[in-house]
Amino acid sequence: MSKYSDLTKEQLIALLERREREAAYGLVWERDEIEPDRHLNDDFVALDLDKDLSQGDAPYQNLIIEGDNFDALRYLRMTHSGKVKCIYIDPPYNTGNRDFVYNDRFFDNTNRFRHSTWLEFMYQRLMLARELLHPEGVIFVSIDDNELFPLGLLMTRIFGENSKLGVLVWRSRKSADSRNKTGLSIDHEYILAFGRRIQGEPVDLGKFSKQDNISYPTLRKFPILGTFFMELFREHVYTFHEPHHCQKNTA
């Protein structure tokens, strides 16, 4: 018997309309095909204080919560909604090597819905994390090549395209060889950064201490490896034709 056979006409119409909306643009995953997350319930979440591990008297300035991450986020939503200025998440990378546990079961690369299940898992938790963020808060999420692109689309969907701060790349291994099944030797991972509000800092004109009345009126010292804008320094752009000769570019 099909799992849709018990649905009413109205429920089927609502399901189709939702799928049409989600398929219009962006990331789509098989939300209706995967097993529901058992943590998605209406249970009240409370914490038990371990006084033996506590320092000083309440109210405490710092918390260490041991437990399921979804339940911890639900609790923090009651106490810290809109107050957290920085969130860092190191989720399972869903490599297919049984590093991802869902409903107390390990997922490997033979599971047809491995990617959709992981996306639903992340979606529910990132939605809660968004509620915790301060209006000027930022969130960082670690990931590797396995789910980098789906995670980027998912975070764009949750936090908005204009909230993307960038992608940081860091060297994650020091061994000589780490070839994957494609033959590439991967030596790095990523950190995706998103913020609730992106704005620059006012320019500190006190750093501009030198004057030049001939070309550019306000100058400062730049590191030799710094990036320059050609339109601001056009008179100082040169084309190299050979190792011992250069010609000024007048274009």
CSV table of C-alpha atoms in Angstrom, one decimal:
chain,number,residue,atom,x,y,z
A,1,MET,CA,0.0,0.0,0.0
A,2,SER,CA,1.3,3.4,-0.9
A,3,LYS,CA,2.1,5.8,1.9
A,4,TYR,CA,-0.1,8.4,0.1
A,5,SER,CA,-3.2,6.2,0.0
A,6,ASP,CA,-4.3,7.3,3.5
A,7,LEU,CA,-4.1,11.0,2.7
A,8,THR,CA,-7.2,13.1,2.0
A,9,LYS,CA,-7.7,15.0,-1.2
A,10,GLU,CA,-6.9,18.3,0.6
A,11,GLN,CA,-3.7,16.8,2.1
A,12,LEU,CA,-2.6,15.6,-1.3
A,13,ILE,CA,-3.2,19.0,-2.8
A,14,ALA,CA,-1.3,20.7,0.0
A,15,LEU,CA,1.6,18.3,-0.6
A,16,LEU,CA,1.7,19.0,-4.3
A,17,GLU,CA,1.5,22.8,-3.8
A,18,ARG,CA,4.4,22.7,-1.3
A,19,ARG,CA,6.5,20.6,-3.7
A,20,GLU,CA,5.9,23.1,-6.5
A,21,ARG,CA,6.9,26.0,-4.3
A,22,GLU,CA,10.1,24.3,-3.2
A,23,ALA,CA,11.0,23.2,-6.7
A,24,ALA,CA,10.9,26.7,-8.1
A,25,TYR,CA,14.4,27.6,-7.3
A,26,GLY,CA,17.2,26.5,-5.0
A,27,LEU,CA,17.8,23.3,-3.0
A,28,VAL,CA,15.2,20.5,-2.9
A,29,TRP,CA,15.5,17.3,-0.9
A,30,GLU,CA,13.2,14.4,-0.4
A,31,ARG,CA,11.6,15.5,2.8
A,32,ASP,CA,8.5,13.5,2.3
A,33,GLU,CA,10.4,10.3,1.6
A,34,ILE,CA,12.7,10.1,4.6
A,35,GLU,CA,12.0,8.9,8.1
A,36,PRO,CA,10.9,11.8,10.4
A,37,ASP,CA,13.4,12.9,13.0
A,38,ARG,CA,12.3,11.5,16.3
A,39,HIS,CA,13.4,14.7,18.1
A,40,LEU,CA,10.8,16.7,16.3
A,41,ASN,CA,8.2,16.5,19.0
A,42,ASP,CA,6.4,18.8,21.4
A,43,ASP,CA,8.2,17.5,24.5
A,44,PHE,CA,9.2,20.2,27.1
A,45,VAL,CA,13.0,20.4,27.4
A,46,ALA,CA,14.5,21.0,30.8
A,47,LEU,CA,18.1,20.8,32.1
A,48,ASP,CA,19.4,19.1,35.2
A,49,LEU,CA,22.1,21.2,36.9
A,50,ASP,CA,25.3,19.2,38.0
A,51,LYS,CA,26.4,21.2,41.0
A,52,ASP,CA,29.6,19.1,41.3
A,53,LEU,CA,30.8,20.6,38.0
A,54,SER,CA,29.5,24.1,38.7
A,55,GLN,CA,31.7,27.0,39.8
A,56,GLY,CA,30.2,29.8,41.9
A,57,ASP,CA,26.5,30.5,42.4
A,58,ALA,CA,23.7,31.1,39.9
A,59,PRO,CA,23.0,32.9,37.6
A,60,TYR,CA,25.9,31.5,35.6
A,61,GLN,CA,27.6,33.3,32.8
A,62,ASN,CA,28.7,30.2,30.9
A,63,LEU,CA,26.9,26.9,30.2
A,64,ILE,CA,28.1,23.5,29.1
A,65,ILE,CA,25.1,21.4,27.9
A,66,GLU,CA,25.6,17.7,27.5
A,67,GLY,CA,22.8,16.1,25.5
A,68,ASP,CA,21.2,15.9,22.0
A,69,ASN,CA,22.0,19.0,20.0
A,70,PHE,CA,18.4,19.5,18.9
A,71,ASP,CA,17.1,19.4,22.4
A,72,ALA,CA,19.8,21.7,23.6
A,73,LEU,CA,19.0,24.2,20.9
A,74,ARG,CA,15.3,24.0,21.8
A,75,TYR,CA,16.2,24.8,25.5
A,76,LEU,CA,18.4,27.7,24.5
A,77,ARG,CA,15.7,29.1,22.3
A,78,MET,CA,13.6,29.7,25.5
A,79,THR,CA,16.5,31.4,27.3
A,80,HIS,CA,18.8,32.9,24.7
A,81,SER,CA,16.6,33.8,21.7
A,82,GLY,CA,18.2,36.6,19.7
A,83,LYS,CA,21.1,36.9,22.2
A,84,VAL,CA,23.9,34.8,20.8
A,85,LYS,CA,26.5,36.8,18.9
A,86,CYS,CA,28.6,33.9,17.6
A,87,ILE,CA,27.7,30.3,16.8
A,88,TYR,CA,30.1,27.6,15.7
A,89,ILE,CA,28.9,24.2,14.5
A,90,ASP,CA,30.9,21.1,13.7
A,91,PRO,CA,28.3,18.7,12.3
A,92,PRO,CA,28.7,15.2,10.9
A,93,TYR,CA,30.3,15.5,7.5
A,94,ASN,CA,28.1,12.7,6.0
A,95,THR,CA,31.1,11.0,4.4
A,96,GLY,CA,29.3,7.7,4.0
A,97,ASN,CA,31.7,6.0,6.5
A,98,ARG,CA,29.1,5.7,9.3
A,99,ASP,CA,29.9,9.1,10.7
A,100,PHE,CA,26.3,10.3,10.6
A,101,VAL,CA,23.7,9.0,13.2
A,102,TYR,CA,20.0,9.6,12.6
A,103,ASN,CA,17.3,8.2,14.9
A,104,ASP,CA,20.0,6.1,16.5
A,105,ARG,CA,21.1,4.5,13.2
A,106,PHE,CA,24.3,4.9,11.3
A,107,PHE,CA,24.1,6.0,7.7
A,108,ASP,CA,26.6,4.7,5.2
A,109,ASN,CA,27.0,5.3,1.4
A,110,THR,CA,24.5,2.5,0.6
A,111,ASN,CA,21.5,4.4,1.9
A,112,ARG,CA,19.5,6.0,-0.9
A,113,PHE,CA,18.3,8.9,1.2
A,114,ARG,CA,21.6,9.6,2.9
A,115,HIS,CA,21.9,13.1,1.5
A,116,SER,CA,18.3,14.1,1.9
A,117,THR,CA,18.3,12.8,5.5
A,118,TRP,CA,21.4,14.8,6.3
A,119,LEU,CA,19.9,18.0,4.8
A,120,GLU,CA,16.7,17.6,6.8
A,121,PHE,CA,18.8,17.0,10.0
A,122,MET,CA,20.8,20.1,9.3
A,123,TYR,CA,17.8,22.2,8.3
A,124,GLN,CA,16.0,21.6,11.6
A,125,ARG,CA,19.0,22.5,13.7
A,126,LEU,CA,20.1,25.5,11.6
A,127,MET,CA,16.5,26.9,11.8
A,128,LEU,CA,16.8,26.8,15.6
A,129,ALA,CA,20.3,28.3,15.5
A,130,ARG,CA,19.0,31.2,13.4
A,131,GLU,CA,16.5,32.1,16.2
A,132,LEU,CA,19.4,32.3,18.7
A,133,LEU,CA,21.4,34.7,16.7
A,134,HIS,CA,21.7,38.3,17.9
A,135,PRO,CA,20.8,40.9,15.2
A,136,GLU,CA,24.6,41.4,14.7
A,137,GLY,CA,25.4,37.7,15.3
A,138,VAL,CA,27.4,35.4,13.0
A,139,ILE,CA,27.4,31.7,12.5
A,140,PHE,CA,30.3,29.4,11.3
A,141,VAL,CA,29.7,25.8,10.1
A,142,SER,CA,32.6,23.4,9.4
A,143,ILE,CA,32.2,21.0,6.4
A,144,ASP,CA,34.3,19.1,3.8
A,145,ASP,CA,33.8,18.3,0.1
A,146,ASN,CA,31.1,15.7,0.7
A,147,GLU,CA,28.3,18.2,1.6
A,148,LEU,CA,29.9,21.6,0.9
A,149,PHE,CA,27.7,22.7,-2.0
A,150,PRO,CA,24.4,21.4,-0.5
A,151,LEU,CA,25.2,23.1,2.8
A,152,GLY,CA,25.9,26.4,1.1
A,153,LEU,CA,22.6,26.3,-0.6
A,154,LEU,CA,20.8,25.3,2.6
A,155,MET,CA,22.4,28.1,4.6
A,156,THR,CA,21.5,30.6,1.9
A,157,ARG,CA,17.9,29.4,2.1
A,158,ILE,CA,17.8,29.8,5.8
A,159,PHE,CA,19.8,33.0,6.4
A,160,GLY,CA,19.3,34.7,3.1
A,161,GLU,CA,21.6,35.4,0.2
A,162,ASN,CA,22.6,38.8,1.6
A,163,SER,CA,23.8,37.2,4.8
A,164,LYS,CA,26.7,35.3,3.3
A,165,LEU,CA,30.0,36.5,4.7
A,166,GLY,CA,32.2,34.0,2.8
A,167,VAL,CA,33.8,30.6,2.8
A,168,LEU,CA,37.1,30.0,4.8
A,169,VAL,CA,39.5,27.3,3.7
A,170,TRP,CA,41.8,25.7,6.2
A,171,ARG,CA,44.5,23.1,5.8
A,172,SER,CA,43.2,20.0,7.6
A,173,ARG,CA,45.9,17.4,7.1
A,174,LYS,CA,49.7,17.3,7.2
A,175,SER,CA,50.3,13.8,5.8
A,176,ALA,CA,51.9,13.5,2.4
A,177,ASP,CA,49.0,11.7,0.7
A,178,SER,CA,45.2,11.7,1.3
A,179,ARG,CA,43.8,10.6,-2.0
A,180,ASN,CA,40.1,9.9,-2.2
A,181,LYS,CA,38.3,7.7,-4.6
A,182,THR,CA,38.7,10.2,-7.4
A,183,GLY,CA,42.4,10.2,-7.1
A,184,LEU,CA,42.6,13.8,-5.8
A,185,SER,CA,44.7,14.4,-2.6
A,186,ILE,CA,42.5,16.6,-0.5
A,187,ASP,CA,44.3,18.6,2.2
A,188,HIS,CA,41.7,21.1,3.3
A,189,GLU,CA,38.2,21.7,4.7
A,190,TYR,CA,35.9,24.6,4.8
A,191,ILE,CA,34.0,26.9,7.2
A,192,LEU,CA,30.9,28.7,5.9
A,193,ALA,CA,30.3,32.1,7.5
A,194,PHE,CA,26.9,33.8,7.6
A,195,GLY,CA,25.8,36.9,9.5
A,196,ARG,CA,22.4,38.4,10.4
A,197,ARG,CA,23.6,41.9,9.4
A,198,ILE,CA,26.5,42.8,7.2
A,199,GLN,CA,28.0,46.2,7.4
A,200,GLY,CA,31.5,47.7,7.1
A,201,GLU,CA,33.5,49.7,9.6
A,202,PRO,CA,34.1,53.4,9.2
A,203,VAL,CA,37.4,54.4,7.7
A,204,ASP,CA,40.0,55.5,10.2
A,205,LEU,CA,41.6,58.5,8.4
A,206,GLY,CA,44.2,58.7,11.1
A,207,LYS,CA,46.0,55.8,9.4
A,208,PHE,CA,46.5,58.0,6.3
A,209,SER,CA,49.5,60.1,7.4
A,210,LYS,CA,51.3,61.0,4.2
A,211,GLN,CA,50.5,63.6,1.6
A,212,ASP,CA,51.2,63.6,-2.1
A,213,ASN,CA,49.9,66.6,-4.1
A,214,ILE,CA,51.1,65.3,-7.4
A,215,SER,CA,49.1,62.0,-7.9
A,216,TYR,CA,46.9,60.6,-5.2
A,217,PRO,CA,46.2,63.1,-2.5
A,218,THR,CA,46.0,60.8,0.6
A,219,LEU,CA,48.5,58.0,1.0
A,220,ARG,CA,49.4,55.4,3.5
A,221,LYS,CA,51.9,52.6,3.7
A,222,PHE,CA,50.7,49.3,2.1
A,223,PRO,CA,52.3,45.8,2.6
A,224,ILE,CA,54.1,44.6,-0.5
A,225,LEU,CA,51.7,41.7,-0.8
A,226,GLY,CA,48.6,43.8,-0.4
A,227,THR,CA,46.0,44.3,-3.1
A,228,PHE,CA,45.8,47.6,-5.0
A,229,PHE,CA,43.0,49.0,-7.2
A,230,MET,CA,44.3,49.8,-10.7
A,231,GLU,CA,42.0,52.8,-11.2
A,232,LEU,CA,43.5,54.4,-8.1
A,233,PHE,CA,47.1,53.7,-8.9
A,234,ARG,CA,47.0,53.7,-12.7
A,235,GLU,CA,50.1,55.8,-13.0
A,236,HIS,CA,52.1,53.2,-11.1
A,237,VAL,CA,51.1,50.1,-13.2
A,238,TYR,CA,53.9,48.6,-15.3
A,239,THR,CA,54.0,45.9,-18.0
A,240,PHE,CA,57.0,43.6,-17.8
A,241,HIS,CA,58.4,42.5,-21.2
A,242,GLU,CA,61.6,40.7,-20.0
A,243,PRO,CA,63.4,40.2,-16.7
A,244,HIS,CA,65.6,43.3,-17.0
A,245,HIS,CA,63.3,45.7,-18.7
A,246,CYS,CA,59.9,47.2,-18.0
A,247,GLN,CA,57.7,49.8,-19.7
A,248,LYS,CA,55.2,52.1,-18.1
A,249,ASN,CA,51.6,51.3,-18.9
A,250,THR,CA,49.8,54.4,-20.2
A,251,ALA,CA,46.5,52.6,-20.9
